[in-house]
Amino acid sequence: MPVKNRLAELQDEIAGWRRDIHAHPELMYDLPRTSGLVAAKLREFGCDEVVEGIGRSGVVGVIRGRSDRRGRAIGLRADMDALPIIEATGLPHASKHPGKMHACGHDGHTAMLLGAAKYLAETRNFDGTAVVIFQPAEEGGAGGKAMVEDGLMERFGIHEVYGMHNMPGLPVGEFAIRTGPIMAATDDFEIAVTGKGGHAAKPHECIDTVLVASQIVVALQSIASRGIDPLKQVVVSVCTVETDSKASNVISQHVRLRGTVRTLDEAVRDRAEAQFRRIVEYTAAAFGARADISWRRGYPVTDNAPDQTGFAAEVAEGVSGRVQRDVAPMMGGEDFSYMLNARPGAYIFVGNGDTAMVHHPEYEFSDAAIPFGSSWFVGMVEARLPAT
Ligand SMILES: [Zn+2]
Ligand SMILES: [Zn+2]
């Protein structure tokens, strides 16, 4: 199954939708134009059901195949939200909303899945049900979680779920995937260190929060080097240090540290958090200071199920013949993880070619990737629900 001819024919039309979405970026859950456009297109294509407002502003389209002997449904997911970035591409279809930009290619994901929906609604050459899922708030708002909690899987009877993300640096037409963890769990923290402020020339009358915070920063690096199995991955990054006073002759009463912990395994995640709490608390205590930790659990590990990953790679192989089947996992986060925790499935990268990295102000989704991405979505339905 190479790139579908029909999808190659539709490329310009799909690219037109993509550029329109690109020019009108919206953030988080606040996606009236984008979700409205998606729902209108799905209705125009003749989807059997179009439901808005799942997970606040998510949209779901249901396309029934020619038959339904197996009674199975496949979910295909795209994300619709943009980022708070000032676009610097200078393109004719650049953002019309200053400070908002489709810098992660979610415009492309949405357009590719719309293209697949149009094709599936035209052809219906499968046995079962295709459920196209358009989610809000991937960029930090857990829109995927909101949709799952809103009953997405049960309501539409979804058995398996598949997602895709474009990848700059990977040639257009190439796919990359792996079984098991492909994206990290992302936890954020803030540590408030309280000591005793005072005159910098009288440190013995103070509890120096900068010294304590420095010890904490150094000690936290022992999680990765000593606390976790060296064959497992963990990143501990302390990213900001903030003192009460900016003066050079004042010992600050308070220091705040902020950062993130990334892991690829839930057991490692729990262990890293426990070590983190112990190190911070006792290091502060050792110097007579106090540390209050606020720990925010972010997205879980994006974990590709073995069987579904195998199918996803085979379909990709059929589309372009170019698939890396054991790509290195990434330490970024992805809230498709919530859907993969609810149902088995897989998440694949599609090449975006030699462009700026996602989240960069000069990033641009490559329209040349559209036939590959749309063909893969379609192929997953036709391969997992073959017409009988
Ligand atoms: Zn992103
Ligand atoms: Zn993204």
PDB file of C-alpha atoms and ligand atoms in Angstrom, residues 79 81-83 103-106 109 138-140 165 333-334 358-359, ligand 1:
ATOM      1  CA  ASP A  79      -4.006  17.681  18.151  1.00  0.00           C
ATOM      2  CA  ASP A  81      -3.701  23.667  19.567  1.00  0.00           C
ATOM      3  CA  ALA A  82      -0.923  26.173  18.863  1.00  0.00           C
ATOM      4  CA  LEU A  83       1.786  27.743  21.063  1.00  0.00           C
ATOM      5  CA  ALA A 103       5.032  25.996  15.934  1.00  0.00           C
ATOM      6  CA  CYS A 104       4.575  22.301  16.715  1.00  0.00           C
ATOM      7  CA  GLY A 105       2.867  21.321  13.457  1.00  0.00           C
ATOM      8  CA  HIS A 106      -0.514  20.539  15.015  1.00  0.00           C
ATOM      9  CA  HIS A 109      -1.606  16.838  12.100  1.00  0.00           C
ATOM     10  CA  GLU A 138      -1.772  19.107  23.940  1.00  0.00           C
ATOM     11  CA  GLU A 139       0.753  21.823  24.826  1.00  0.00           C
ATOM     12  CA  GLY A 140       0.631  21.550  28.594  1.00  0.00           C
ATOM     13  CA  HIS A 165       3.755  13.673  15.254  1.00  0.00           C
ATOM     14  CA  GLY A 333       6.335  14.820  26.848  1.00  0.00           C
ATOM     15  CA  GLU A 334       3.160  14.022  24.897  1.00  0.00           C
ATOM     16  CA  VAL A 358       9.304  22.310  16.705  1.00  0.00           C
ATOM     17  CA  HIS A 359       8.625  25.210  19.123  1.00  0.00           C
TER      18      HIS A 359
HETATM   19 ZN    ZN B   1       4.803  20.911  21.025  1.00  0.00          ZN
END
